[in-house]
JSON list of C-alpha atoms in Angstrom, two decimals:
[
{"chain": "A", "resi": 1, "resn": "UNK", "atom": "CA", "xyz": [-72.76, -89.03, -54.89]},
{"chain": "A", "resi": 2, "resn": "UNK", "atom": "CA", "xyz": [-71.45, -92.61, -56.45]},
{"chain": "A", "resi": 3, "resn": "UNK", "atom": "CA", "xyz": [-67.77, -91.20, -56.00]},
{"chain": "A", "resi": 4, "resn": "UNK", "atom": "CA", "xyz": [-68.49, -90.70, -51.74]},
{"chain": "A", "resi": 5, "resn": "UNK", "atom": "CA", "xyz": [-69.68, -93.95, -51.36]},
{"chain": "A", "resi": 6, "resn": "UNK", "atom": "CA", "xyz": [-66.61, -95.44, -53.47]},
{"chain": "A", "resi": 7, "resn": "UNK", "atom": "CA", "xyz": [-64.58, -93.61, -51.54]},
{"chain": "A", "resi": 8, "resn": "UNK", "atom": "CA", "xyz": [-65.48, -94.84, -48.04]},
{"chain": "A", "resi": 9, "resn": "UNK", "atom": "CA", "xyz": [-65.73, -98.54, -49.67]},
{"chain": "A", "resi": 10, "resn": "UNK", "atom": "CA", "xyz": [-62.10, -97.58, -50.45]},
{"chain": "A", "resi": 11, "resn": "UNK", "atom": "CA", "xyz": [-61.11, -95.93, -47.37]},
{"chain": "A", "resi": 12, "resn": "UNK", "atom": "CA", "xyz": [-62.63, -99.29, -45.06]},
{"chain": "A", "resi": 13, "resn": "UNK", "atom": "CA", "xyz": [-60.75, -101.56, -47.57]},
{"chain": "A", "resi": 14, "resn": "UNK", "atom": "CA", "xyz": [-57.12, -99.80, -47.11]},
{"chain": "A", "resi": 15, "resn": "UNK", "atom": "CA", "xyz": [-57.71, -99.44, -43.32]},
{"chain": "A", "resi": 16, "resn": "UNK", "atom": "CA", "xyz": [-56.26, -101.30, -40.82]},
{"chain": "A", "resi": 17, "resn": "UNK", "atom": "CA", "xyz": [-57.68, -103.78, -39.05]},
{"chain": "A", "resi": 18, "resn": "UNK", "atom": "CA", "xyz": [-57.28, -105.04, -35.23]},
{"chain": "A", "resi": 19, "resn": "UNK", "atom": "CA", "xyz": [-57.32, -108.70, -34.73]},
{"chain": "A", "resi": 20, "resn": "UNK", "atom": "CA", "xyz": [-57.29, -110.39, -31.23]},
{"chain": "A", "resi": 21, "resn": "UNK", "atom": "CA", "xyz": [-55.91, -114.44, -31.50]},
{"chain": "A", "resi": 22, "resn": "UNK", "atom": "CA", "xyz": [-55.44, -116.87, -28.41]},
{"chain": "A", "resi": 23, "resn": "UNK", "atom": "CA", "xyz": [-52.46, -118.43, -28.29]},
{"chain": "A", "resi": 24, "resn": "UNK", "atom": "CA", "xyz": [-53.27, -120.59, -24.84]},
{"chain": "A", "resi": 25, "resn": "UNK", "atom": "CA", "xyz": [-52.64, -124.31, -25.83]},
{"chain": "A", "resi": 26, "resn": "UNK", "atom": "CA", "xyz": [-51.54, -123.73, -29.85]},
{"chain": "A", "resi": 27, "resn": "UNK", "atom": "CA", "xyz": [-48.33, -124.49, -31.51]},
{"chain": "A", "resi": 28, "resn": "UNK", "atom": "CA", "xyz": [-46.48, -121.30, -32.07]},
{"chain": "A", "resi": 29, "resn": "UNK", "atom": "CA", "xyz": [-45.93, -122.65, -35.84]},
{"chain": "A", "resi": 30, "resn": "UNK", "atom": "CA", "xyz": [-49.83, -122.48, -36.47]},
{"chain": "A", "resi": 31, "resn": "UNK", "atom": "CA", "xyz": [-50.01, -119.26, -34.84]},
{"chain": "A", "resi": 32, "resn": "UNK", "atom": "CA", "xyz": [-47.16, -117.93, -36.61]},
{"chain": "A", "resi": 33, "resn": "UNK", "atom": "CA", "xyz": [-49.00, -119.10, -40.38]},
{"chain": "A", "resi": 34, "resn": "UNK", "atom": "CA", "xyz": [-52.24, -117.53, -39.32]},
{"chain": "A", "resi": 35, "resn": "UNK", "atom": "CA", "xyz": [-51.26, -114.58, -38.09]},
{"chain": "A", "resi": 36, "resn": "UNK", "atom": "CA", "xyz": [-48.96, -113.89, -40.94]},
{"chain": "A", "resi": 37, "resn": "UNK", "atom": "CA", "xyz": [-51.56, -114.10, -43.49]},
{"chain": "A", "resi": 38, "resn": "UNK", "atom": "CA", "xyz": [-53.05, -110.96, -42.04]},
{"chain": "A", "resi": 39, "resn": "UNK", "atom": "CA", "xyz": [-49.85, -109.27, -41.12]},
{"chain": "A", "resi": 40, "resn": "UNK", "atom": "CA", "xyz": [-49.04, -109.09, -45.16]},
{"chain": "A", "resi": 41, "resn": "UNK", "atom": "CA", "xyz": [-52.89, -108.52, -46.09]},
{"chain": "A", "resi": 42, "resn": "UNK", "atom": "CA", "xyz": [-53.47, -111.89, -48.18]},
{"chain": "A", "resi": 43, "resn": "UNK", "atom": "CA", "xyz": [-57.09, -112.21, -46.36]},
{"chain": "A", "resi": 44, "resn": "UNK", "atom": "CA", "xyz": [-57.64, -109.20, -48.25]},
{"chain": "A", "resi": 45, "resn": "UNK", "atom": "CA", "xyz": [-59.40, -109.21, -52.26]},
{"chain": "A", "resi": 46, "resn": "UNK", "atom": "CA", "xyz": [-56.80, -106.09, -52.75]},
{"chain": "A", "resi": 47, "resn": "UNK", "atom": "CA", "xyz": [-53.85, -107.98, -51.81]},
{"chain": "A", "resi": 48, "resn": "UNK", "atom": "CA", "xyz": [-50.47, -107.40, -54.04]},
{"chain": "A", "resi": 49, "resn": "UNK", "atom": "CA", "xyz": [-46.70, -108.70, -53.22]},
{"chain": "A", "resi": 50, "resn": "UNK", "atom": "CA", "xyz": [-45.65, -104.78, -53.68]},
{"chain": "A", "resi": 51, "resn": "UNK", "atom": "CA", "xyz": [-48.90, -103.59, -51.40]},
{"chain": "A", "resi": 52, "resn": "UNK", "atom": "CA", "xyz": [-48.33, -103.07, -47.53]},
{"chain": "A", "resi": 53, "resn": "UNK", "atom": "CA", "xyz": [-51.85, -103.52, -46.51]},
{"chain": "A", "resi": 54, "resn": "UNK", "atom": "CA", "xyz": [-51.61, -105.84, -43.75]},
{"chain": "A", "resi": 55, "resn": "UNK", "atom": "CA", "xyz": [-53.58, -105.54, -40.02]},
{"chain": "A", "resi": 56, "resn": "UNK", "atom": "CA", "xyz": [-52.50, -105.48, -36.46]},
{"chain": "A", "resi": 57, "resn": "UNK", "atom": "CA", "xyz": [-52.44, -108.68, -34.85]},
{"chain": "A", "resi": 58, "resn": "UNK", "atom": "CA", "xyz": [-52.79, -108.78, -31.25]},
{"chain": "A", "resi": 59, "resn": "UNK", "atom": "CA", "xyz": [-51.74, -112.04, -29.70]},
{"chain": "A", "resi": 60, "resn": "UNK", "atom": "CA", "xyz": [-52.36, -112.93, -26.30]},
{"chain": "A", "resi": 61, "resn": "UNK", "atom": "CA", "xyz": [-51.66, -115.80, -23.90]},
{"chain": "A", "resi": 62, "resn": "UNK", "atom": "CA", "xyz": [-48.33, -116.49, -24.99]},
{"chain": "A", "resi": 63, "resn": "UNK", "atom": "CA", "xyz": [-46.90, -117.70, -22.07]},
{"chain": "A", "resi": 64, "resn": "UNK", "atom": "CA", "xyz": [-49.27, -120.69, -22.26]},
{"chain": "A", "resi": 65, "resn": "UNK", "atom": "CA", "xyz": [-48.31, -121.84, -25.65]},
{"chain": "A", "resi": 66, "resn": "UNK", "atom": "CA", "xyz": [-48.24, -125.69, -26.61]},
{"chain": "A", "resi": 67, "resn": "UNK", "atom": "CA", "xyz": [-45.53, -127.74, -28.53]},
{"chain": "A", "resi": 68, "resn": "UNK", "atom": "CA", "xyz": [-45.93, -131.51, -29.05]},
{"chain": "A", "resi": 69, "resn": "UNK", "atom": "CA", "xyz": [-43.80, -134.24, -27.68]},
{"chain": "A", "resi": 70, "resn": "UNK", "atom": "CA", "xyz": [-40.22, -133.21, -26.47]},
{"chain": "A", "resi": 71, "resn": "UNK", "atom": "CA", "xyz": [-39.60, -130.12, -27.83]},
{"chain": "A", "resi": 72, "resn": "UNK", "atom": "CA", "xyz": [-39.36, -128.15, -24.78]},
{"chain": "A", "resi": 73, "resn": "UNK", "atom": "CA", "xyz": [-36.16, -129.32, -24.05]},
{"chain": "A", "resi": 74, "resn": "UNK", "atom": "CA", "xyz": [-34.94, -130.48, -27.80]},
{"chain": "A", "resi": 75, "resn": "UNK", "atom": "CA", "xyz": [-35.76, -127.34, -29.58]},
{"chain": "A", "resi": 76, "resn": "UNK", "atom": "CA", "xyz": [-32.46, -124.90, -29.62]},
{"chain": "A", "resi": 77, "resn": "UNK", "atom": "CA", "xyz": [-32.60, -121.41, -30.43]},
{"chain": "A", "resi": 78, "resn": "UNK", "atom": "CA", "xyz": [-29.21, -120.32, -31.73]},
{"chain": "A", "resi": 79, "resn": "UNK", "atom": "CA", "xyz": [-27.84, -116.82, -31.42]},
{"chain": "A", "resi": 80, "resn": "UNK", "atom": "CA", "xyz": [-24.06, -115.30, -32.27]},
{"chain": "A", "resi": 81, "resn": "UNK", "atom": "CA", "xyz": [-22.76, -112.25, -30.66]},
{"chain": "A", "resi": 82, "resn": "UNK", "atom": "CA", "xyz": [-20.24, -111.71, -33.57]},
{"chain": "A", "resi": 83, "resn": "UNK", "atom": "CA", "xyz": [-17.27, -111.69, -31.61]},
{"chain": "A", "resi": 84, "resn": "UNK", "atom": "CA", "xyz": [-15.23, -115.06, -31.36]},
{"chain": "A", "resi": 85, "resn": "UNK", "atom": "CA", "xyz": [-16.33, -117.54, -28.90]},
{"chain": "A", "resi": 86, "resn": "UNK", "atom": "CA", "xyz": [-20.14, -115.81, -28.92]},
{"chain": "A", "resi": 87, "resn": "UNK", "atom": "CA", "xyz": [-22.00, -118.55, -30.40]},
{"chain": "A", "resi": 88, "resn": "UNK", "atom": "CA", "xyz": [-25.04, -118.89, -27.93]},
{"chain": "A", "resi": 89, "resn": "UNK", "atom": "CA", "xyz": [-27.73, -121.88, -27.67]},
{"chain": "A", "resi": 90, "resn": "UNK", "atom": "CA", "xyz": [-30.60, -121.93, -25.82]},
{"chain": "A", "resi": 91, "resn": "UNK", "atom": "CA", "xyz": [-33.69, -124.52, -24.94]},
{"chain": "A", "resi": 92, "resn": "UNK", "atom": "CA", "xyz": [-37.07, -123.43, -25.47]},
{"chain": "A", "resi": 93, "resn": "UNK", "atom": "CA", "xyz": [-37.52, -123.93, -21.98]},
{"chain": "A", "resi": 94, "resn": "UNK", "atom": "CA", "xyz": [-34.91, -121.39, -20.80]},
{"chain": "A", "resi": 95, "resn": "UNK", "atom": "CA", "xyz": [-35.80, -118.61, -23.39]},
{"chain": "A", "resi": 96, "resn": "UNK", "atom": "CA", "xyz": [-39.78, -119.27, -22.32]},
{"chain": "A", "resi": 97, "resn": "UNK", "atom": "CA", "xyz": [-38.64, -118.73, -18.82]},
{"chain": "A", "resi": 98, "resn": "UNK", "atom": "CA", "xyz": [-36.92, -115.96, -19.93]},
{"chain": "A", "resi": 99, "resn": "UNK", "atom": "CA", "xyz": [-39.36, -114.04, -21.94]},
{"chain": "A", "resi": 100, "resn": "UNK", "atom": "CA", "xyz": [-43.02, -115.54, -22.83]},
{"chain": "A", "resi": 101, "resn": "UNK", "atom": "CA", "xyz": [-43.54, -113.68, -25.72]},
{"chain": "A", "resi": 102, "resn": "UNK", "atom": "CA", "xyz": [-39.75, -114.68, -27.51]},
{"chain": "A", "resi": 103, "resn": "UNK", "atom": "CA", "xyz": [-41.15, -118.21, -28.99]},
{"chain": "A", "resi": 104, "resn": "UNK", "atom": "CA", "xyz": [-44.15, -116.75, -31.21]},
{"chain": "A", "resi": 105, "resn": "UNK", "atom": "CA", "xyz": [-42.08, -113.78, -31.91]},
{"chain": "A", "resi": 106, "resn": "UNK", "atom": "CA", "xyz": [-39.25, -115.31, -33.06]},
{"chain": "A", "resi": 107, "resn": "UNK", "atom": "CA", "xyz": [-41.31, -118.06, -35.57]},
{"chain": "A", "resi": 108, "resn": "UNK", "atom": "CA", "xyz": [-43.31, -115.45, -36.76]},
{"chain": "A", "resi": 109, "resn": "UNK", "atom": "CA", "xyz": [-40.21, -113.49, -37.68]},
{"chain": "A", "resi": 110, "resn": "UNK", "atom": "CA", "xyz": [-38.71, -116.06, -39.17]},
{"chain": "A", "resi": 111, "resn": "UNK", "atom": "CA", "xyz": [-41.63, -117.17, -41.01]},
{"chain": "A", "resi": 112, "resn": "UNK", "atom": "CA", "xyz": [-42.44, -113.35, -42.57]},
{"chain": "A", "resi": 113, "resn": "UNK", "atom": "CA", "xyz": [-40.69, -112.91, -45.88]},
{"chain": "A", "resi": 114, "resn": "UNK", "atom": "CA", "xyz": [-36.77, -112.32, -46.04]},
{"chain": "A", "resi": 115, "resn": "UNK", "atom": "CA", "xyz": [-37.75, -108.58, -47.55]},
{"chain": "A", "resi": 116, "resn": "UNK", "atom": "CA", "xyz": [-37.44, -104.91, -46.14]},
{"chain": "A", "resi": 117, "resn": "UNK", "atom": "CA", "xyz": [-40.54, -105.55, -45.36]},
{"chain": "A", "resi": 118, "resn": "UNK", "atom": "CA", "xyz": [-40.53, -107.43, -42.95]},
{"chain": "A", "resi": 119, "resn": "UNK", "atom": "CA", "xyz": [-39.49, -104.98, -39.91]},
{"chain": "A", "resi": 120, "resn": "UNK", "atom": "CA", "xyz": [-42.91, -102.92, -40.59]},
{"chain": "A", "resi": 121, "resn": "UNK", "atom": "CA", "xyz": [-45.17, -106.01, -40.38]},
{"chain": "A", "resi": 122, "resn": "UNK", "atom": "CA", "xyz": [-43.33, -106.79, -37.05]},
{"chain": "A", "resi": 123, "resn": "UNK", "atom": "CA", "xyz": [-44.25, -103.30, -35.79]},
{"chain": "A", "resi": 124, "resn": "UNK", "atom": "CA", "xyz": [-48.07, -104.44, -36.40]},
{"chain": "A", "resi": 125, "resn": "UNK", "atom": "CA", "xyz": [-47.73, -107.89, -34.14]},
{"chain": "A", "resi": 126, "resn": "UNK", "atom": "CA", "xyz": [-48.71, -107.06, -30.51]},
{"chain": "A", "resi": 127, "resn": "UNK", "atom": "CA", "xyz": [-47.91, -109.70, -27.77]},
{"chain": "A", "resi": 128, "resn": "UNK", "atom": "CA", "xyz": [-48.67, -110.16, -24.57]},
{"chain": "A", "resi": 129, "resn": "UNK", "atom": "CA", "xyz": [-47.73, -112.76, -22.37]},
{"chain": "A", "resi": 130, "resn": "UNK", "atom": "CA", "xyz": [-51.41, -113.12, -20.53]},
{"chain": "A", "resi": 131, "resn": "UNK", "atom": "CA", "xyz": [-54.43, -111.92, -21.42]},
{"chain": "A", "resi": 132, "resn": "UNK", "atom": "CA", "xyz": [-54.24, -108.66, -20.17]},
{"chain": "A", "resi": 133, "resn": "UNK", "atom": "CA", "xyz": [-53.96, -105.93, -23.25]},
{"chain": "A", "resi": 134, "resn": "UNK", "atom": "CA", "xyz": [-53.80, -102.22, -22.59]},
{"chain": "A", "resi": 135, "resn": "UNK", "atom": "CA", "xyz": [-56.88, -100.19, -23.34]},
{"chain": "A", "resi": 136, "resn": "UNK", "atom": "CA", "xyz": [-55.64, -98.36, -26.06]},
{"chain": "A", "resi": 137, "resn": "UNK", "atom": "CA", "xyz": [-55.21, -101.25, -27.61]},
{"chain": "A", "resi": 138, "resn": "UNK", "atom": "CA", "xyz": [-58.40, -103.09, -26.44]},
{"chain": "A", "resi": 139, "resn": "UNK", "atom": "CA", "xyz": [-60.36, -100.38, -28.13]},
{"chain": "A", "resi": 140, "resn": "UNK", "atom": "CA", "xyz": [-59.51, -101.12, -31.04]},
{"chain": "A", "resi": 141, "resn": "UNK", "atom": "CA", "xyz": [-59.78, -104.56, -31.65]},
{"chain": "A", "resi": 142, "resn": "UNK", "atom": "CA", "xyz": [-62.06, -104.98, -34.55]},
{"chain": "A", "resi": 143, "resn": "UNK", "atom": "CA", "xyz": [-62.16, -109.30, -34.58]},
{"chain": "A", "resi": 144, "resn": "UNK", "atom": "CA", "xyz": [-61.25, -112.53, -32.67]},
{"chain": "A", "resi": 145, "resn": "UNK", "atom": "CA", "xyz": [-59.29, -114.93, -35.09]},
{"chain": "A", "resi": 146, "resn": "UNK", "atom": "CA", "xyz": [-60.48, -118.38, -34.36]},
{"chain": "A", "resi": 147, "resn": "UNK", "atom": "CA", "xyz": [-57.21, -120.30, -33.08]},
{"chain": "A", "resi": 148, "resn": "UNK", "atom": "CA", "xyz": [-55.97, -123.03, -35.30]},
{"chain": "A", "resi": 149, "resn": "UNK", "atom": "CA", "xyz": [-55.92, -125.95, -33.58]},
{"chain": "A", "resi": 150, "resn": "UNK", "atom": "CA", "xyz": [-59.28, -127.11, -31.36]},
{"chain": "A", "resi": 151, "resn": "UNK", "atom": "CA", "xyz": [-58.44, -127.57, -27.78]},
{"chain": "A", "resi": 152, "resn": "UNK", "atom": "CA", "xyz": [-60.34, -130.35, -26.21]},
{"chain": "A", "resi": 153, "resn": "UNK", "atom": "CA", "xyz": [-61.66, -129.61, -22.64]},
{"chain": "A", "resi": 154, "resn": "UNK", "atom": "CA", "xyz": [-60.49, -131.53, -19.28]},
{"chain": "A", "resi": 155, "resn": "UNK", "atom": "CA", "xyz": [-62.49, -133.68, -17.68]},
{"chain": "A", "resi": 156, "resn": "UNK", "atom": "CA", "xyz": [-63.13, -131.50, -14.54]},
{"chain": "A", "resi": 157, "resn": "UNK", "atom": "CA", "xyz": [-65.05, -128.77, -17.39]},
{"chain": "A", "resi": 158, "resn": "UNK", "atom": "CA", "xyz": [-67.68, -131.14, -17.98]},
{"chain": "A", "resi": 159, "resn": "UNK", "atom": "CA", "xyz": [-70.71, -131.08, -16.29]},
{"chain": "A", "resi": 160, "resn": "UNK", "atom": "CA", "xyz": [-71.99, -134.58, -14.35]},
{"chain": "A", "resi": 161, "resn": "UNK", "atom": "CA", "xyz": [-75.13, -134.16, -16.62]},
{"chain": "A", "resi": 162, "resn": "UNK", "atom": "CA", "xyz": [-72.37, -135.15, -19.84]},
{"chain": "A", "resi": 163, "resn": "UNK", "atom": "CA", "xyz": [-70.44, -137.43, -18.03]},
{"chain": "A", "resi": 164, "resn": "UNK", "atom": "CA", "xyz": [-73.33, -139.66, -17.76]},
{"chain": "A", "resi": 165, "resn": "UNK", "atom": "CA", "xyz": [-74.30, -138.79, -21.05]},
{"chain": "A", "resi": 166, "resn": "UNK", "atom": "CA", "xyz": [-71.51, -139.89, -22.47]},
{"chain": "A", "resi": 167, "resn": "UNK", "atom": "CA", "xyz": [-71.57, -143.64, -24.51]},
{"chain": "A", "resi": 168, "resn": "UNK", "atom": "CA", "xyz": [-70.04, -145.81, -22.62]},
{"chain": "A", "resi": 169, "resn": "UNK", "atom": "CA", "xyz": [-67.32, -148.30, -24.47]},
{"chain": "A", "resi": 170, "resn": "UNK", "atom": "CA", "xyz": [-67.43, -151.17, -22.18]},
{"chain": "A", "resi": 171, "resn": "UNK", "atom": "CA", "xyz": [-69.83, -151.75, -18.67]},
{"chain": "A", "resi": 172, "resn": "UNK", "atom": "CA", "xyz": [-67.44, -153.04, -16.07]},
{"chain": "A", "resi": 173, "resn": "UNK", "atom": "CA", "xyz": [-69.38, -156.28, -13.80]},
{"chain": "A", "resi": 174, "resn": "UNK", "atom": "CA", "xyz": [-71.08, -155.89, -10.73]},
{"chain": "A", "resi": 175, "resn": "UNK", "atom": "CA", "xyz": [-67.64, -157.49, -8.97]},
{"chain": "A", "resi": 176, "resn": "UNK", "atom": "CA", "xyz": [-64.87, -155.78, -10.78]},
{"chain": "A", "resi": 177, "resn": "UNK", "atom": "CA", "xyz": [-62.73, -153.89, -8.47]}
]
């Protein structure tokens, strides 16, 4: 009886997760770190270089991604056809425009390991550029990854009640205008 129960803590080690992330209002760097650590399996106690026992990731929301200051329009992604004169460059803006899901795809692929196996852990990444996923997907999701950077809320999601419960900083006079 011992080697049944090893074998099913076995079988629900090996087997693959679903994992749903967030991606509205996070940089697609932190995205791309998180989700790569359970892409190769490192969240994992069995993990090994040589091992391909990653999880899915599902990532939704892409199209509402953040990146500080400028880079909308000072990040380039580069691109060469091969033939002379091909070389290609492109804004974030115009290949967001383009396709939603290209950013976080593209860091993510560049941030997996240079290795053959990187093309199979790219099979297991799932985006979608809102936050509708097909069922046959939603069915399986096992766990929501908490994003990686806290978004704070806008001021219209508060409620009056913590708007005057809030400390105030400095009391204006009865006269100020």
């Amino acid at each position: 009886m011992a080697s049944y129960t090893k074998a099913a803590q076995q079988w629900a080690t090996f087997a693959r997760a679903w994992y749903l992330l967030d991606a509205k209002m996070q940089p697609p760097g932190k995205l791309a770190a998180v989700t790569i650590r359970r892409l190769e399996g490192r969240h994992k106690p069995i993990y090994h270089a040589l091992n391909d026992c990653g999880d899915h990731v599902v990532i939704i929301n892409t199209r509402h991604i953040a990146f500080s200051g400028n880079k909308w329009e000072q990040k380039v992604y580069s691109s060469h056809t091969g033939y002379p004169g091909g070389f290609k460059q492109v804004t974030a803006t115009q290949l967001h425009l383009k396709d939603p899901t290209a950013i976080v795809k593209l860091t993510i692929y560049r941030m997996l390991p240079k290795n053959l196996l990187r093309r199979t852990l790219m099979q297991r990444l799932h985006l979608f550029p809102d936050d509708v996923i097909p069922e046959d997907i939603e069915k399986n999701l096992l766990q929501e990854i908490p994003q990686p950077r806290v978004v704070p809320r806008r001021l219209d999601e508060y409620t009056p009640e913590e708007i005057a419960a809030f400390p105030r900083v400095w009391t204006p006079p009865k006269d100020f205008e």
